[in-house]
Amino acid sequence: MKAEDILIALGDIDESLPQICDEPFPKRITPIRMKWISAAAACAAAILLSTVALTHRSVRPPVTEDTTSAEYIGITAAEQTTLPAADQETKSERERDTAMYAIPSGAVTRLPRETVQTAQQSDTWTNAATSAAQWNQPSRAITTTQARGSSLEESSGYVKATQRVPSQQTTTTAPSLSGALLPGQYPDLMYQGRQYTSRGSSDLQGKTGRSLGTAVLYGSDGDPDSGTQAELFIIPDISADAAVAVQFSDGSCFAYVNTQYAPDTLGELMDGLNLRANLTYGNVIVREDGYEATTFPAPEQSAFWSLFDRAAKPDASGNRHTETVTIQVQLPLLGYSSASVGLTADGYLILPIVQPGNAYYIGEERVQAFLQSVRG
Amino acid sequence: MTDQGIIQLYWNRDERAIQETDTVYGAYCRTISGTILCSDEDAEECVNDTYLHTWNAIPPQRPDKLRAFLGRICRNLSVDRVRKKAAKKRGGGEWNVALEEMEMCVPGGEEPEQVVENDVLAKSLEAFVRALPERERILFLRRYYYLQPVSDLAAACGLRENTVNVTLHRIRAKLKLHLEREGFGL
């Protein structure tokens, strides 16, 4: 065994174990700290007893400006004379310091101000918060994100380019409509009783067909006054049942897809989206044992399209299909820059284009024949 | 978006899953990767690889905690990358330092180069980590799981560097004893 083996094997421990590092680092309780905590507990008990005593007092002594703090903790006028002079202190300071003078026996003793602060454990919390903040290090990471802008696709060649929103904003504040692209501001469109959803990364300017008229799109913030009018167009060779182009007043034009589009057969879906012309494909990822994946280069055209059994019907069983083969595909006309076609061992083709998760039974033989051609 | 929402996007093979993952956990992954690789450029590539691995792993997997799931993938990819860099003598950063520290944990035996099954060793290490007190567990995992430099570790935990070094040394001694008891040195 080598030292390297230990560091590598650490990566395979239960993944929830390292999450403890997100917690604040626990403070060690030293004997000295224990003594301070005991004193603080005594102070807290004294305050509680004093409050109870004050509540049950039948006759209160007359309150003067100089006896305010003493009155609050329920000590007698004679005892007040033992208090240190507070001429230089303001009233609020005296009120805050009342805890310093109270101990359970009722006698008046001065405890250092630090004792009271320890009672509140302010330093512990501050250190804990600092520790957590340093570990999570949001500032550096967010700076990196912002500096790199939206170039994920450039660096990996796979992950689609997106408009980044800093994590800090998305987790703590509601997104502002004004900063988003128009499809982000107006994600939904109702047209002829069908609901279409924006595909923000598509750009159809100058690529549209005939006009379908106008429609009003409403904002994602739910404000009915924030609607905007846009003109709808046909996307050439794509059924308007499946997707339309929406041109906003600034001239930008984006695809909106009908996520409920469900033709009877895979062939009709292929025709409605003109997949043979618009769909491109890339690598094939095969999972041998459920986790480890082997990537194969893009197969021949004939092998890929042989999967698309035109007569296949969508699976209406509602069963969830576990895909073992993933084919990276793109449909840039509709803004799908990193989608995928899935294949299952039991002969289903999963095509999450337009309508998410649609599965078509194409038969195990087709899947096996495809895998053979991919593996060469 | 919640973890379950993001995972559902992965199951639906919806590419927005990657965008949402980056929005919610991008900074977290970059911190892990950046700490191990000490290079923003390498870290960015590693984070993108993490998303690709996640895309390939879900489905069929459906992790309970996406943060932990991503963290492990990102850590292991970053370690793979830093090992390659170290092998090419292009700098291994904290990896090389951590390796030197970990040398003392390797149990001595007749066959020092004995091949150990990774999953068996991982199970043993997991048991060891679980048995550590909370403070030691955090220090050990930050140092050897996330490869956080001792200086950063000390600052993050509000400890002096010397304290961290001494504590880590004691933990490594315990680990060596644990591994010997588990029969790894035989």
XYZ file of C-alpha atoms in Angstrom:
562
model
C 0.000 0.000 0.000
C 1.166 3.507 -0.797
C 0.278 6.865 0.651
C -1.401 7.704 -2.634
C -3.779 4.768 -2.172
C -5.031 6.289 1.057
C -5.703 9.689 -0.482
C -7.455 8.121 -3.468
C -9.523 5.751 -1.331
C -10.651 8.705 0.764
C -12.535 9.834 -2.320
C -14.708 6.738 -2.093
C -15.905 7.114 1.473
C -19.558 7.862 2.112
C -20.123 11.150 0.278
C -22.140 12.616 3.128
C -19.200 12.392 5.559
C -17.189 15.327 4.161
C -20.278 17.509 4.434
C -19.404 17.995 8.076
C -16.788 20.480 6.852
C -19.622 22.848 5.943
C -20.524 23.107 9.608
C -18.934 25.737 11.850
C -15.773 24.469 13.460
C -16.672 23.494 17.043
C -14.843 25.395 19.763
C -12.886 23.430 22.320
C -14.224 24.067 25.846
C -11.127 24.698 27.969
C -11.200 24.777 31.790
C -10.827 28.578 31.707
C -13.683 28.934 29.255
C -15.745 26.571 31.416
C -15.203 28.902 34.400
C -16.439 31.893 32.411
C -19.462 29.981 31.219
C -20.295 29.019 34.816
C -20.096 32.663 35.844
C -22.295 33.632 32.938
C -24.830 30.997 33.927
C -24.874 32.419 37.441
C -25.545 35.880 36.021
C -28.384 34.587 33.907
C -29.930 32.881 36.926
C -29.616 36.104 38.898
C -31.388 38.103 36.243
C -34.187 35.568 36.202
C -34.573 35.627 39.988
C -34.508 39.413 40.044
C -37.181 39.618 37.421
C -39.361 37.246 39.390
C -38.801 39.273 42.546
C -39.690 42.494 40.752
C -42.886 40.997 39.392
C -44.059 39.912 42.855
C -43.202 43.128 44.628
C -46.315 44.647 46.158
C -44.878 48.104 46.885
C -42.250 49.593 44.666
C -39.889 52.237 45.982
C -40.228 55.635 44.338
C -38.287 55.724 41.126
C -35.894 58.558 40.609
C -33.623 59.187 37.712
C -30.588 58.149 39.753
C -32.023 54.820 40.886
C -33.230 53.482 37.568
C -30.795 50.620 37.246
C -31.168 49.591 40.858
C -34.932 49.587 40.606
C -34.801 47.336 37.572
C -32.919 44.632 39.427
C -34.918 44.955 42.592
C -32.345 46.038 45.144
C -33.073 48.304 48.085
C -32.237 51.947 48.475
C -29.641 51.092 51.130
C -27.944 48.684 48.797
C -27.846 51.329 46.126
C -25.227 53.212 48.048
C -22.785 50.364 47.457
C -23.051 50.759 43.728
C -20.155 52.494 42.046
C -20.809 56.045 40.919
C -22.313 56.116 37.490
C -22.192 59.815 36.868
C -20.244 59.464 33.674
C -22.510 56.747 32.240
C -25.627 57.255 30.227
C -28.925 55.723 31.231
C -28.788 53.080 28.527
C -25.303 52.045 29.570
C -26.464 51.627 33.127
C -29.412 49.536 32.020
C -27.184 47.325 29.930
C -24.802 46.840 32.848
C -27.462 45.728 35.304
C -26.388 42.142 34.823
C -23.023 43.017 36.278
C -24.408 43.723 39.716
C -26.651 40.776 40.297
C -25.791 37.464 41.902
C -28.208 34.909 43.314
C -27.572 35.786 46.963
C -28.981 39.256 46.468
C -25.765 40.985 47.506
C -24.238 43.471 45.162
C -21.017 42.505 43.490
C -19.341 43.770 40.383
C -18.461 41.255 37.720
C -16.301 42.265 34.771
C -18.128 43.293 31.627
C -16.338 40.492 29.702
C -18.177 37.932 31.816
C -21.481 39.143 30.522
C -20.196 39.122 26.974
C -18.991 35.567 27.451
C -22.437 34.690 28.692
C -23.786 35.748 25.363
C -21.097 33.643 23.704
C -20.665 36.355 21.166
C -17.101 35.355 20.351
C -18.082 31.757 19.729
C -20.718 32.715 17.255
C -18.491 35.196 15.512
C -15.758 32.617 15.100
C -18.209 30.017 13.902
C -19.668 32.339 11.311
C -16.215 33.375 10.146
C -15.179 29.762 9.850
C -18.201 28.823 7.765
C -17.807 31.853 5.533
C -14.154 31.159 4.920
C -14.799 27.562 4.007
C -17.600 28.319 1.623
C -15.542 31.157 0.111
C -18.331 32.580 -1.976
C -16.552 35.753 -2.950
C -13.709 34.202 -4.895
C -15.887 31.666 -6.610
C -18.467 34.200 -7.661
C -15.793 36.490 -8.996
C -14.518 33.663 -11.122
C -18.003 32.940 -12.372
C -18.651 36.522 -13.303
C -15.273 36.997 -14.913
C -15.745 33.952 -17.086
C -19.147 35.118 -18.120
C -21.038 32.649 -20.243
C -18.262 30.686 -21.870
C -18.921 27.207 -20.525
C -19.359 25.881 -23.999
C -16.056 27.315 -25.120
C -14.088 25.612 -22.395
C -15.658 22.188 -22.444
C -17.106 21.953 -25.896
C -20.076 20.258 -24.346
C -21.788 22.240 -21.641
C -24.133 24.718 -23.167
C -23.499 28.431 -22.888
C -25.811 30.023 -20.397
C -26.408 33.399 -18.944
C -24.889 33.086 -15.523
C -26.526 34.405 -12.428
C -24.212 34.645 -9.416
C -25.036 31.956 -6.871
C -25.295 34.476 -4.077
C -28.155 36.257 -5.789
C -30.094 33.195 -6.731
C -30.031 31.748 -3.274
C -30.799 34.872 -1.335
C -32.846 37.244 -3.464
C -35.658 37.008 -5.950
C -34.397 37.443 -9.508
C -35.075 40.763 -11.115
C -36.888 40.701 -14.421
C -35.097 43.729 -15.734
C -31.703 42.012 -15.956
C -32.874 38.875 -17.788
C -33.146 38.238 -21.509
C -36.642 38.715 -22.881
C -37.459 34.973 -23.038
C -36.390 34.770 -19.420
C -38.647 37.646 -18.504
C -41.565 36.177 -20.438
C -41.108 32.400 -20.291
C -44.658 31.332 -21.151
C -46.881 31.951 -24.140
C -50.513 30.946 -24.592
C -51.433 30.543 -28.252
C -54.571 28.847 -29.562
C -55.129 27.149 -26.228
C -51.650 25.680 -26.122
C -48.948 26.649 -23.682
C -45.509 27.264 -25.121
C -42.314 27.661 -23.105
C -39.339 29.760 -24.087
C -36.132 28.292 -25.411
C -33.998 31.274 -24.494
C -30.782 30.217 -26.172
C -32.243 30.035 -29.671
C -31.836 32.962 -32.031
C -34.274 32.924 -34.890
C -33.821 36.471 -36.111
C -34.158 36.408 -39.897
C -34.991 32.686 -39.963
C -38.747 32.815 -39.516
C -41.607 31.952 -41.841
C -44.993 33.569 -42.180
C -46.602 35.587 -39.417
C -49.166 33.965 -37.129
C -50.333 37.211 -35.559
C -49.590 38.778 -32.222
C -49.894 37.671 -28.620
C -49.328 39.120 -25.184
C -46.730 37.414 -22.995
C -46.761 37.867 -19.257
C -43.777 38.120 -16.971
C -42.436 35.393 -14.747
C -42.882 37.678 -11.731
C -46.629 37.126 -11.874
C -47.392 40.800 -12.329
C -50.364 41.073 -14.724
C -49.304 44.613 -15.635
C -45.908 43.533 -16.883
C -47.115 41.924 -20.126
C -45.526 42.636 -23.478
C -46.853 42.247 -26.993
C -44.914 40.146 -29.468
C -45.407 38.859 -32.976
C -45.544 35.129 -33.620
C -44.085 33.421 -36.677
C -43.852 29.974 -38.143
C -40.455 28.314 -37.817
C -39.729 26.913 -41.296
C -40.392 23.162 -41.576
C -41.506 22.945 -37.949
C -45.119 22.377 -37.041
C -46.693 25.315 -35.227
C -48.237 22.742 -32.930
C -44.719 21.943 -31.728
C -42.977 25.321 -31.731
C -43.340 28.916 -32.867
C -40.997 31.876 -33.144
C -41.716 34.890 -30.959
C -40.375 38.249 -32.063
C -40.209 40.920 -29.382
C -40.448 44.643 -29.907
C -36.663 45.036 -29.894
C -36.402 42.717 -32.902
C -34.998 39.727 -31.012
C -36.644 36.448 -31.928
C -36.724 33.210 -29.956
C -38.254 29.760 -30.192
C -41.068 28.775 -27.848
C -41.949 25.081 -27.687
C -45.170 23.353 -26.776
C -44.117 21.001 -24.003
C -47.400 19.110 -24.318
C -46.832 18.326 -27.988
C -47.547 14.624 -28.233
C -48.048 13.182 -31.732
C -49.281 9.630 -31.993
C -46.104 8.120 -33.399
C -42.390 8.785 -33.459
C -42.670 9.320 -37.211
C -45.124 12.166 -36.726
C -42.820 13.718 -34.158
C -39.927 13.443 -36.590
C -41.989 15.141 -39.284
C -43.361 17.804 -36.948
C -39.864 18.829 -35.882
C -38.215 17.897 -39.204
C -35.647 15.974 -37.205
C -33.836 14.480 -40.195
C -32.822 18.002 -41.221
C -32.515 19.735 -37.886
C -31.190 17.152 -35.430
C -27.447 16.597 -35.216
C -25.768 14.061 -32.974
C -22.418 13.450 -31.356
C -20.759 10.986 -29.003
C -22.425 7.937 -27.587
C -22.015 7.251 -23.880
C -22.559 3.680 -22.757
C -22.826 2.822 -19.076
C -21.480 -0.645 -18.526
C -22.227 -0.959 -14.842
C -24.536 1.884 -14.023
C -21.876 4.443 -13.137
C -18.715 4.092 -15.198
C -19.376 5.358 -18.688
C -17.534 4.612 -21.903
C -17.706 7.221 -24.629
C -17.729 6.227 -28.281
C -17.460 8.597 -31.235
C -20.510 9.544 -33.273
C -21.824 6.548 -35.240
C -22.735 6.390 -38.901
C -25.849 8.257 -40.046
C -27.576 5.032 -40.998
C -26.939 3.493 -37.586
C -28.259 6.531 -35.756
C -31.421 6.948 -37.815
C -32.139 3.231 -37.706
C -33.147 3.818 -34.098
C -36.048 5.994 -35.142
C -38.838 3.544 -35.762
C -41.490 5.730 -37.360
C -44.298 3.481 -36.167
C -43.193 3.538 -32.518
C -45.771 4.927 -30.141
C -45.134 6.886 -26.985
C -45.118 4.785 -23.843
C -48.290 5.591 -21.945
C -47.572 3.279 -19.011
C -46.019 6.026 -16.953
C -43.121 3.745 -16.044
C -39.791 5.367 -15.478
C -37.153 4.165 -17.897
C -33.518 3.885 -16.911
C -31.353 4.630 -19.870
C -28.071 2.817 -20.317
C -26.998 4.572 -23.500
C -26.916 8.316 -24.066
C -26.434 9.916 -27.453
C -25.547 13.585 -27.356
C -27.742 15.512 -29.752
C -28.361 19.101 -30.698
C -31.360 20.865 -32.159
C -30.000 24.404 -32.397
C -33.012 25.759 -34.250
C -35.058 25.259 -31.103
C -32.244 26.112 -28.707
C -31.308 22.558 -27.680
C -27.532 22.812 -27.677
C -26.749 19.879 -25.386
C -29.704 17.546 -25.316
C -29.543 13.795 -25.536
C -31.353 10.769 -26.833
C -31.469 7.886 -24.389
C -31.735 4.165 -24.992
C -32.779 1.608 -22.428
C -31.792 -2.017 -22.174
C -35.424 -3.025 -22.579
C -35.754 -1.359 -25.968
C -37.022 2.163 -25.380
C -35.825 5.327 -27.028
C -36.145 8.409 -24.827
C -36.380 11.650 -26.743
C -36.609 14.601 -24.369
C -36.954 17.142 -27.164
C -39.942 19.473 -26.812
C -41.822 17.169 -24.469
C -39.606 16.012 -21.602
C -39.156 12.310 -20.997
C -41.099 10.877 -23.911
C -40.218 7.213 -24.370
C -40.926 5.203 -27.538
C -40.666 1.434 -27.713
C -38.359 0.587 -30.609
C -37.425 -2.938 -29.547
C -34.385 -4.436 -27.908
C -33.048 -5.662 -31.258
C -32.674 -2.130 -32.595
C -30.858 -1.052 -29.466
C -28.505 -4.035 -29.590
C -27.844 -3.555 -33.313
C -27.036 0.095 -32.658
C -24.660 -0.795 -29.836
C -22.875 -3.297 -32.030
C -22.331 -0.725 -34.732
C -21.119 1.829 -32.166
C -18.607 -0.601 -30.699
C -17.447 -1.495 -34.164
C -34.327 25.497 -7.442
C -34.348 22.574 -5.010
C -32.112 19.537 -5.316
C -35.080 17.377 -6.240
C -36.070 19.815 -8.981
C -32.579 19.748 -10.453
C -32.381 15.969 -10.246
C -35.723 15.710 -12.002
C -34.333 17.862 -14.806
C -31.463 15.396 -15.150
C -33.924 12.520 -15.275
C -35.904 14.348 -17.927
C -32.654 14.812 -19.862
C -33.339 18.531 -19.797
C -30.203 20.547 -20.393
C -31.359 23.196 -17.947
C -30.200 20.747 -15.274
C -26.604 21.773 -15.930
C -27.439 25.460 -15.863
C -29.298 25.077 -12.583
C -26.524 22.958 -11.105
C -24.024 25.631 -11.996
C -26.200 28.357 -10.556
C -26.692 26.607 -7.240
C -23.486 24.619 -6.812
C -21.018 26.235 -9.237
C -19.250 28.247 -6.554
C -19.062 25.215 -4.275
C -17.492 23.034 -6.963
C -15.058 25.758 -8.003
C -13.931 26.117 -4.410
C -13.232 22.392 -4.096
C -11.476 22.187 -7.421
C -9.598 25.467 -7.016
C -8.264 24.403 -3.631
C -6.919 21.127 -4.970
C -5.629 22.341 -8.320
C -4.472 25.869 -7.413
C -5.394 26.986 -10.937
C -8.565 28.767 -11.968
C -8.304 27.440 -15.496
C -7.896 23.819 -14.431
C -10.609 24.252 -11.838
C -13.050 25.547 -14.436
C -12.390 22.568 -16.696
C -12.775 20.233 -13.762
C -16.095 21.768 -12.810
C -17.341 21.328 -16.366
C -16.190 17.702 -16.260
C -18.097 17.356 -13.004
C -21.280 18.475 -14.744
C -20.656 16.040 -17.590
C -20.101 13.159 -15.175
C -23.227 14.144 -13.299
C -25.169 14.256 -16.559
C -23.940 10.743 -17.340
C -24.590 9.423 -13.852
C -28.141 10.768 -13.397
C -30.042 8.743 -14.475
C -29.740 5.949 -13.449
C -28.614 7.338 -10.103
C -30.846 9.529 -7.968
C -28.666 11.026 -5.212
C -30.219 11.987 -1.898
C -27.947 14.990 -1.498
C -26.886 16.597 -4.729
C -24.337 18.807 -3.002
C -22.521 15.810 -1.544
C -22.813 13.923 -4.827
C -21.290 16.780 -6.817
C -18.668 17.371 -4.161
C -17.382 13.831 -4.399
C -17.264 13.810 -8.191
C -15.540 17.174 -8.249
C -13.026 16.146 -5.596
C -12.137 12.908 -7.333
C -11.814 14.530 -10.764
C -9.629 17.241 -9.278
C -7.445 14.639 -7.583
C -7.114 12.727 -10.872
C -6.033 15.898 -12.593
C -3.572 16.953 -9.928
C -2.016 13.481 -9.950
C -1.450 13.762 -13.680
C 0.108 17.172 -13.220
C 2.335 15.871 -10.466
C 3.399 12.897 -12.588
C 4.430 15.272 -15.367
C 6.360 17.377 -12.848
C 4.127 20.310 -13.643
C 3.334 21.031 -10.090
C 1.238 19.028 -7.740
C 0.630 21.722 -5.137
C -1.002 20.418 -2.031
C -1.203 16.920 -3.450
C 2.547 16.389 -3.111
C 2.594 17.880 0.378
C -0.356 15.753 1.482
C 1.330 12.659 0.023
C 4.477 13.320 2.033
C 2.410 13.739 5.168
C 0.473 10.585 4.483
C 3.631 8.508 4.051
C 3.816 8.113 7.804
C 0.418 6.374 7.811
C 1.493 3.562 5.536
C 1.864 0.507 7.752
C 5.240 -1.193 7.486
C 5.197 -4.807 6.451
C 6.997 -7.427 4.497
C 5.354 -6.220 1.339
C 5.268 -2.451 1.420
C 4.017 -2.358 -2.146
C 1.155 -4.703 -1.351
C -1.798 -4.036 -3.617
C -4.879 -3.028 -1.669
C -8.421 -3.175 -2.916
C -9.608 0.394 -3.135
C -13.100 -0.260 -1.838
C -11.820 -2.270 1.135
C -9.461 0.525 2.061
C -12.232 3.094 1.577
C -14.508 1.199 3.971
C -11.767 1.059 6.559
C -11.012 4.760 6.168
C -14.701 5.556 6.460
C -14.872 3.684 9.761
C -11.796 5.525 10.968
C -13.195 8.943 10.035
C -16.532 8.194 11.668
C -14.768 7.289 14.894
C -12.841 10.561 15.075
C -14.101 13.346 17.360
C -15.851 16.098 15.446
C -13.000 18.608 15.518
C -10.451 16.055 14.372
C -12.801 14.724 11.729
C -13.214 18.180 10.226
C -9.497 18.874 10.260
C -8.678 15.483 8.724
C -11.263 15.755 5.943
C -10.419 19.340 5.103
C -6.751 18.437 4.862
C -6.844 15.067 3.117
C -10.207 14.973 1.379
C -10.317 18.563 0.148
C -6.511 19.008 0.303
C -6.898 22.394 1.934
C -3.507 23.951 2.810
C -2.682 24.000 6.512
C -2.515 27.807 6.558
C -6.037 28.101 5.095
C -7.243 25.379 7.407
C -5.894 27.168 10.446
C -7.464 30.452 9.409
C -10.812 28.832 8.628
C -10.962 27.012 11.946
C -9.602 29.827 14.066
C -6.563 27.811 15.117
C -2.839 28.390 14.983
C -0.961 26.576 12.237
C 1.138 24.802 14.813
C -1.985 23.515 16.529
C -3.317 22.221 13.220
C -0.026 20.531 12.387
C 0.213 18.863 15.767
C -3.410 17.696 15.627
C -2.988 16.320 12.106
C 0.170 14.525 13.164
C -1.721 12.827 15.984
C -4.544 11.865 13.653
C -2.091 10.351 11.185
C -0.509 8.334 13.991
C -3.985 7.076 14.922
C -4.650 6.250 11.288
C -1.470 4.226 11.011
C -2.459 2.271 14.101
C -5.954 1.762 12.715
C -4.658 0.479 9.389
C -2.258 -1.899 11.105
C -5.061 -3.261 13.253
C -7.161 -3.740 10.146
C -4.408 -5.865 8.685
C -3.248 -3.565 5.912
C 0.380 -3.887 6.939
C 0.461 -7.665 6.941
